[in-house]
CSV table of C-alpha atoms and ligand atoms in Angstrom, one decimal:
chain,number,residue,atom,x,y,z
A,749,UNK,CA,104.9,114.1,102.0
A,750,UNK,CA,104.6,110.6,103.6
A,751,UNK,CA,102.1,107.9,101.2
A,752,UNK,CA,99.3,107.5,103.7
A,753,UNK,CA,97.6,104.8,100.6
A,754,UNK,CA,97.7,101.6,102.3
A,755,UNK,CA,100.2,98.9,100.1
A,756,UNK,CA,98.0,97.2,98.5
A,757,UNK,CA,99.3,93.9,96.5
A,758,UNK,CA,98.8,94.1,92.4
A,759,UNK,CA,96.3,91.3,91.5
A,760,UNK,CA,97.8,88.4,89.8
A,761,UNK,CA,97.1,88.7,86.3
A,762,UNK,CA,96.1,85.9,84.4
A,763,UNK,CA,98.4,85.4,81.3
A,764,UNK,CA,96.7,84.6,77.4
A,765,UNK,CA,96.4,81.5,78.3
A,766,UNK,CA,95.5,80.6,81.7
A,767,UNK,CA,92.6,83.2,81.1
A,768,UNK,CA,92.0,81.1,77.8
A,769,UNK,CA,92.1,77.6,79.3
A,770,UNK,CA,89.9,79.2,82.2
A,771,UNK,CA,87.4,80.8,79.7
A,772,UNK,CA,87.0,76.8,78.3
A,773,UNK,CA,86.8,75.3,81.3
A,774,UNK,CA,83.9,77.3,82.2
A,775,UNK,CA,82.2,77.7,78.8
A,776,UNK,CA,79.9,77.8,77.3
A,777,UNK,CA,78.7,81.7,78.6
A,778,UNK,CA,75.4,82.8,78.2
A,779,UNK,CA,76.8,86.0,77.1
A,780,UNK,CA,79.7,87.2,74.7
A,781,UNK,CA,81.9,89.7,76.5
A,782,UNK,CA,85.0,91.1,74.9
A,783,UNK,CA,88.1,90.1,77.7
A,784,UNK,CA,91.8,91.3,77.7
A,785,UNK,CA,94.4,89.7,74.9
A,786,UNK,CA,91.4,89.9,72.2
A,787,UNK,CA,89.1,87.0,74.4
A,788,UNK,CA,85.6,86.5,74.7
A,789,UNK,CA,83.6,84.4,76.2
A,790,UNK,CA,82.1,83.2,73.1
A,791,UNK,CA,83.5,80.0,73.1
A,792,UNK,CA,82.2,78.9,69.2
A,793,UNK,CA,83.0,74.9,69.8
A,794,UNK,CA,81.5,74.8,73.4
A,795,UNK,CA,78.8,76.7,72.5
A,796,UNK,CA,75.1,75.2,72.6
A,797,UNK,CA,72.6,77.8,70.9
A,798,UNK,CA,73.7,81.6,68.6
A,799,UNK,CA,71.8,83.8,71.4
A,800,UNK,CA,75.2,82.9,73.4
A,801,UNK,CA,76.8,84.9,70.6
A,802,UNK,CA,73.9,87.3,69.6
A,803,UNK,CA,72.2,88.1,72.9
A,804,UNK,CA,74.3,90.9,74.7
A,805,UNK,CA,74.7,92.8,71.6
A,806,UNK,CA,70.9,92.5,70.8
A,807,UNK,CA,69.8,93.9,73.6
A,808,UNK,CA,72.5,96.9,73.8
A,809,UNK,CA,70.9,98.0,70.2
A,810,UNK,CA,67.6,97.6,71.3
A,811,UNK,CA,67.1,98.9,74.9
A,812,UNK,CA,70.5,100.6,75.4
A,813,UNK,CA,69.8,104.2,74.7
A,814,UNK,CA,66.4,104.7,76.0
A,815,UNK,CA,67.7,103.1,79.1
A,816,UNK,CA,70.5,105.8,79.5
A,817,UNK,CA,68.1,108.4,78.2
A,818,UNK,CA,65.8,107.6,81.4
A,819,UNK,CA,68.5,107.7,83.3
A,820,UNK,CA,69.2,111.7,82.2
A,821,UNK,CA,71.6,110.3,79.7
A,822,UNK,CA,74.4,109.0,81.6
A,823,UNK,CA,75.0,106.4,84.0
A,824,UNK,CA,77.7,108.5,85.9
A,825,UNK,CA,77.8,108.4,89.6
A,826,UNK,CA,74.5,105.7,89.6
A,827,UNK,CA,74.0,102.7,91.4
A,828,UNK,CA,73.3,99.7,89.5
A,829,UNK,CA,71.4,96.1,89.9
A,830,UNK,CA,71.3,93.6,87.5
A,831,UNK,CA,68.8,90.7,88.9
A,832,UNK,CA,69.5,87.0,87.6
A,833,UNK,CA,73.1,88.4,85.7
A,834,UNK,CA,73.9,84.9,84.7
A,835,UNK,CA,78.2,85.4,83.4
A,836,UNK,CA,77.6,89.4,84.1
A,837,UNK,CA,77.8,90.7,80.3
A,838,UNK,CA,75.3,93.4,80.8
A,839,UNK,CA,76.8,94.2,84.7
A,840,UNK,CA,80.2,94.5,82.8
A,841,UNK,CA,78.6,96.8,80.2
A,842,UNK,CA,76.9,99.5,83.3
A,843,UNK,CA,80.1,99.1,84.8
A,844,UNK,CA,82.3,100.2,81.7
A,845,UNK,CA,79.7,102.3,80.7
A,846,UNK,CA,80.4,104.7,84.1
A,847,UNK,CA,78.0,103.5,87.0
A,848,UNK,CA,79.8,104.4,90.5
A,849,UNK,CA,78.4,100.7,91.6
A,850,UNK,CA,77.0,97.3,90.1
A,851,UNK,CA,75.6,95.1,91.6
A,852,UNK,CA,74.6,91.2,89.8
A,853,UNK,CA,73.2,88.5,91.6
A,854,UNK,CA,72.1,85.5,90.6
A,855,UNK,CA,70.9,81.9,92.1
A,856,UNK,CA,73.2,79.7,90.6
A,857,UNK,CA,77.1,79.1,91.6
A,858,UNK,CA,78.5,78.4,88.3
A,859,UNK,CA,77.1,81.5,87.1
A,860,UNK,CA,78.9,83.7,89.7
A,861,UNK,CA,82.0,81.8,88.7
A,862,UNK,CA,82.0,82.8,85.2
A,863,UNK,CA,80.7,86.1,86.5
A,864,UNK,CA,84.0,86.5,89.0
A,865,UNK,CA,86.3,85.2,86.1
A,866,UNK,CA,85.3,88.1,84.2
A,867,UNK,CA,85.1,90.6,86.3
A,868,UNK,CA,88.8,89.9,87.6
A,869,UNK,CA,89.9,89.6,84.0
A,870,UNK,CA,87.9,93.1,83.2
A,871,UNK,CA,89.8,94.5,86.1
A,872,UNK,CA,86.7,96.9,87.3
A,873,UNK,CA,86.8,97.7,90.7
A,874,UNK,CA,82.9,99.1,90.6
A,875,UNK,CA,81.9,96.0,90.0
A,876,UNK,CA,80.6,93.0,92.3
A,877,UNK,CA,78.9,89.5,91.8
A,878,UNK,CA,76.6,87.4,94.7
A,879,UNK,CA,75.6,83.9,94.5
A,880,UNK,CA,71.9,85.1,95.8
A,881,UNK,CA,68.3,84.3,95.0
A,882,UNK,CA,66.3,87.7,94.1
A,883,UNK,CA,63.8,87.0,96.9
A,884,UNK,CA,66.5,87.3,99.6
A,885,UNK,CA,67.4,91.1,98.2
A,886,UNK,CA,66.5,93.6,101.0
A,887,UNK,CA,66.7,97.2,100.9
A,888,UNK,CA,68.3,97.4,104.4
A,889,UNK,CA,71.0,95.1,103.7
A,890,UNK,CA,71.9,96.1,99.5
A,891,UNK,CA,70.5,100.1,99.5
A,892,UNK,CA,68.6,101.7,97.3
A,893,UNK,CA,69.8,101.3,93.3
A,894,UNK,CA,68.5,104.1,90.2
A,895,UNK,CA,68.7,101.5,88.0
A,896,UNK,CA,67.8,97.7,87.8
A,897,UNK,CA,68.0,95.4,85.0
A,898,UNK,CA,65.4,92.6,84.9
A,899,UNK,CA,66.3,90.8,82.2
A,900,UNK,CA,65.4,87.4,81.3
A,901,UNK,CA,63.7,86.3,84.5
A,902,UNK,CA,59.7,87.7,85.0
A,903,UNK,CA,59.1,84.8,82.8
A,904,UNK,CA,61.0,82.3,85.0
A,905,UNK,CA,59.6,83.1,88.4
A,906,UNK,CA,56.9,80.7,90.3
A,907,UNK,CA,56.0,84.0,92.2
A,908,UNK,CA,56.3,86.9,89.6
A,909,UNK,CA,53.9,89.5,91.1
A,910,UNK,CA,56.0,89.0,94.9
A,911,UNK,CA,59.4,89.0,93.1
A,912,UNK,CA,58.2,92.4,91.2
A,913,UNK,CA,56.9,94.2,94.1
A,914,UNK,CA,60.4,93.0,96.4
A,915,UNK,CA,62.4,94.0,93.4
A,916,UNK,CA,60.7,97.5,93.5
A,917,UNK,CA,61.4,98.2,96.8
A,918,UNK,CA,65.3,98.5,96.1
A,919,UNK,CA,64.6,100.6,92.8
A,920,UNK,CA,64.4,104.1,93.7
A,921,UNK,CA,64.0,105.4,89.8
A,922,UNK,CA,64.3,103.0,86.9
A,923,UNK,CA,63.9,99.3,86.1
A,924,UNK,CA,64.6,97.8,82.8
A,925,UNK,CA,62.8,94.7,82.2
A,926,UNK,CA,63.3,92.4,79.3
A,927,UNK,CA,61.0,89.2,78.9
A,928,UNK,CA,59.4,86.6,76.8
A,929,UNK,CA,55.5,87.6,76.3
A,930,UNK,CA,52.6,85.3,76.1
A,931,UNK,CA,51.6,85.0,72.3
A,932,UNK,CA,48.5,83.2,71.3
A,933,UNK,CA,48.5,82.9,67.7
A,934,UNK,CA,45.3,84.9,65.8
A,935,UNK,CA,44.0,86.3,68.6
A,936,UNK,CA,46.8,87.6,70.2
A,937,UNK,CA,45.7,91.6,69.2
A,938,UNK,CA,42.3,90.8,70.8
A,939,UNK,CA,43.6,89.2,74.1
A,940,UNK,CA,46.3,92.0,74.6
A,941,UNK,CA,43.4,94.2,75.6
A,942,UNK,CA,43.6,92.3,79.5
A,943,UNK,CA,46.0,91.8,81.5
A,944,UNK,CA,46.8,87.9,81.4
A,945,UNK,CA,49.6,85.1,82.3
A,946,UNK,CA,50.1,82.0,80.4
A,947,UNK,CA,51.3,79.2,82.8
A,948,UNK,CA,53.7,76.8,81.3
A,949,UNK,CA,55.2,73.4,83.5
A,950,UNK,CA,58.4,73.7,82.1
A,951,UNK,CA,60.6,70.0,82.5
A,952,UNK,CA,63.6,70.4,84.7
A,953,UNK,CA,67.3,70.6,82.7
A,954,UNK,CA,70.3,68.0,83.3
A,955,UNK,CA,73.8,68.9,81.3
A,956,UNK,CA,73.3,67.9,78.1
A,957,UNK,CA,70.3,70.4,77.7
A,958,UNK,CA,71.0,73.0,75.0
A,959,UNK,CA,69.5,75.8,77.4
A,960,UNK,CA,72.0,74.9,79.9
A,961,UNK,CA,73.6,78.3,79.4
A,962,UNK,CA,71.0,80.0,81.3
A,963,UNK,CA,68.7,76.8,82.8
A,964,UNK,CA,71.0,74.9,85.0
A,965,UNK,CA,69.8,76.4,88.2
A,966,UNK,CA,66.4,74.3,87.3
A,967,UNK,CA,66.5,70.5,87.7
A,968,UNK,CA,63.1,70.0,88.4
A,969,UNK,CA,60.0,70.5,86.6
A,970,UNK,CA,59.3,74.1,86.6
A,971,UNK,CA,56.1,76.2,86.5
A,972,UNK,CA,56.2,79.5,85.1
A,973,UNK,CA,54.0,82.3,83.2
A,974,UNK,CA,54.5,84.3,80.8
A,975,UNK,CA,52.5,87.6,80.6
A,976,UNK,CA,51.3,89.6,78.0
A,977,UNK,CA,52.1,93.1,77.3
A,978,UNK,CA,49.4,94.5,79.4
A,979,UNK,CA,50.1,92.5,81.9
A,980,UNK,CA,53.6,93.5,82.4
A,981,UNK,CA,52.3,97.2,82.5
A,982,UNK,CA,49.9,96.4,84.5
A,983,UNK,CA,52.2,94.3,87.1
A,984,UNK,CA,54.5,97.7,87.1
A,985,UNK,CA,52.1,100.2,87.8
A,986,UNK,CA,51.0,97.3,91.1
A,987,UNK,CA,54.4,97.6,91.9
A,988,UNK,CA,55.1,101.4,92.3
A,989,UNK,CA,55.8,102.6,88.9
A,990,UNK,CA,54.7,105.5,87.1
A,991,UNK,CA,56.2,105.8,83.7
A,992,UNK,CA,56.1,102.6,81.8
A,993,UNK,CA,57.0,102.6,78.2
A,994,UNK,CA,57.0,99.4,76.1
A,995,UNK,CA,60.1,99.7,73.3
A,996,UNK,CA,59.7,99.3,69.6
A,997,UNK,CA,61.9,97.0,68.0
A,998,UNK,CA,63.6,99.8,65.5
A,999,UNK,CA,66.7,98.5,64.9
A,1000,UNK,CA,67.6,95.6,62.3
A,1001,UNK,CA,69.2,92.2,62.6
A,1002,UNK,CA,67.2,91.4,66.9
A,1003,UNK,CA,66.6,87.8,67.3
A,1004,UNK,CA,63.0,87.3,65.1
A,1005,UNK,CA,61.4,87.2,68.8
A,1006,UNK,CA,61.5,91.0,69.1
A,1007,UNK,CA,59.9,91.3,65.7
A,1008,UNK,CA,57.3,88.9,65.7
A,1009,UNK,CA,56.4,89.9,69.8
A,1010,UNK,CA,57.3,86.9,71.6
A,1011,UNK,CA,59.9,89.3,73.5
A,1012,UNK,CA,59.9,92.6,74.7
A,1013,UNK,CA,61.7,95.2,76.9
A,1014,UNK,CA,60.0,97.6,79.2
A,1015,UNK,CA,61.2,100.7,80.7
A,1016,UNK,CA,59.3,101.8,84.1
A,1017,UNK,CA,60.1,104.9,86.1
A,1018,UNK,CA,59.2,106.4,89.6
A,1019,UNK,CA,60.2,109.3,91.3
A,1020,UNK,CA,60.1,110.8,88.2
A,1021,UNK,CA,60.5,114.3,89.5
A,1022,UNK,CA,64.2,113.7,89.4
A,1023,UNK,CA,64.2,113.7,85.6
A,1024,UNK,CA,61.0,115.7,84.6
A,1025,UNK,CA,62.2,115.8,80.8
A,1026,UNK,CA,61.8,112.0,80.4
A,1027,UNK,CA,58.2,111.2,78.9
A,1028,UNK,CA,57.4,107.7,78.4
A,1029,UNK,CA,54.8,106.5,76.6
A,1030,UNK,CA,52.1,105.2,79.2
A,1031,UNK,CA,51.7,107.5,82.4
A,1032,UNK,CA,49.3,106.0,84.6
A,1033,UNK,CA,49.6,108.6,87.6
B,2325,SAM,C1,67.4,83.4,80.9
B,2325,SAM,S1,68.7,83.7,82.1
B,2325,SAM,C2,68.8,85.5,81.9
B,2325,SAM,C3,70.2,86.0,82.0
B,2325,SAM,C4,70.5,87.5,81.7
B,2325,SAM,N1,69.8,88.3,82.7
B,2325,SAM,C5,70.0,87.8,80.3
B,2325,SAM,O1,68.9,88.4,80.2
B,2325,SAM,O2,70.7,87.5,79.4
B,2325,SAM,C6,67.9,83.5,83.6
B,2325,SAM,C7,68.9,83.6,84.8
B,2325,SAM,O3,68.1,83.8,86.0
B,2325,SAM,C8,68.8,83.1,87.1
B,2325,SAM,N2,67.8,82.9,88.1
B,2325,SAM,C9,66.7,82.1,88.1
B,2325,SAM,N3,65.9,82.2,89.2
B,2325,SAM,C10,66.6,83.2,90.0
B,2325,SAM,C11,66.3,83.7,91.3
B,2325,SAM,N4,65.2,83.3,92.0
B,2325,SAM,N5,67.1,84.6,91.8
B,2325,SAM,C12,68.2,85.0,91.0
B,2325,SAM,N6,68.5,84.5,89.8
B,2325,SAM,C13,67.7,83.6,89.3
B,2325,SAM,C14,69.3,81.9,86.4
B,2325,SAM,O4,70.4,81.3,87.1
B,2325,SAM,C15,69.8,82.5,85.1
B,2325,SAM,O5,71.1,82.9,85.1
């Protein structure tokens, strides 16, 4: 029987090396992710702070299975955003881990470069990157996804509450989101009772900054707020969300930050009809 499979040209693949040198030439990467030959790209003599190496890993242990578990335990056949991806280690990790589509995005170019290097030396073909700020997402143009990440970006955002409610609109049953909380010292336990924000001007980056790995979209002076816990419930329930369920910490050697507060990760559903097993911890309707 005639091949009706159109011919289509094996990608060039990088050898040890080239992938190597190109690893270095982009380093350092916000996020370790294990590449062909034995690679990462953890680059330990480009590398500006240990989250670089710690923070994919951290989070997997942490939020990983009571992300699948809202998801009915597997991401098989699911559609998958992850907002402000930076190099695309957890994109990679949805993608690997059996999600028909992935979808990161993120505002800056360099970013999407490391993203692209990876994804053509991880070789997944579920898998795509856009140079895109979140606000420019729209339903009509990328669907409808059962899963988003937020991670690492409420607390960046001039406009949180309109980037929320714009992010909702494209998830049609669970967003993840991971970010730093607002910590008073003392009186922290007594404030957590209202919603608030703490607004921080935060100075614009240049090169030599030790954030750069996940700052360098930000040269200016920067204004951003960090909520606290109830606040981030709060904000998620505003934005369509049922289900909202803040995680414990339970597993050893997080970043202190997870421990001591400063940073936590929320699970939110809606439409939770299509999973009526799932019972978080905070049910507002
Ligand atoms: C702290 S990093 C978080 C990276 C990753 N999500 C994580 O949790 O490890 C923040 C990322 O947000 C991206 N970013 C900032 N503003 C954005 C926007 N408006 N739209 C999309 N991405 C944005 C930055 O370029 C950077 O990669």
């Amino acid at each position: 029987m005639k091949n009706l499979q159109p011919s289509i040209p094996p990608t060039e693949k990088k050898t040890k090396s080239e992938l190597q040198a190109a690893v270095e030439r982009l380093a350092p990467f916000h996020h370790a992710i294990d590449l062909p030959y034995g690679l990462s790209t953890y680059v330990p003599t480009a590398s500006r702070q240990d989250r670089e190496r710690t923070r994919m890993q951290n989070l997997i242990d942490h939020a990983w299975p009571s992300i699948l578990s809202a998801c009915g335990g597997s991401l098989a056949g699911k559609r998958v955003l992850d907002v402000a991806c930076n190099c695309g280690g957890f994109s990679v990790h949805a993608a690997r881990a059996g999600a028909s589509y992935v979808l990161g995005i993120d505002i800056d170019p360099h970013y999407i470069e490391q993203a692209n290097l990876v994804k053509e030396a991880v070789d997944l073909h579920n898998l795509d990157f856009q140079q895109l700020d979140l606000m420019e997402l729209d339903p009509s143009k990328h669907g409808a996804f059962d899963l988003v990440l937020f991670f690492g970006i409420l607390y960046h955002l001039e406009n949180p509450v309109l980037s929320l409610k714009r992010i909702s609109a494209l998830a049609s049953n669970v967003l993840a989101v991971d970010t730093t909380l607002m910590k008073v010292p003392i009186i922290n336990r007594i404030l957590d009772r209202w919603p608030m924000w703490h607004m921080r001007r935060v100075a614009g980056v240049d090169s030599a900054a030790s954030n750069i790995t996940t700052s360098r979209w930000r040269p200016e002076e920067f204004c951003q707020f960090s909520p606290n816990s109830r606040a981030v419930i709060s904000l998620l329930e505003y934005s369509g969300f049922t289900d909202i369920e803040r995680l414990k910490p339970t597993v050893t050697g997080l970043e202190k930050r997870y421990y001591n507060g400063r940073r936590a990760t929320f699970i939110a559903i809606k439409n939770r009809g299509s999973y009526p097993g799932i019972r978080l911890a905070h049910r507002s309707r």
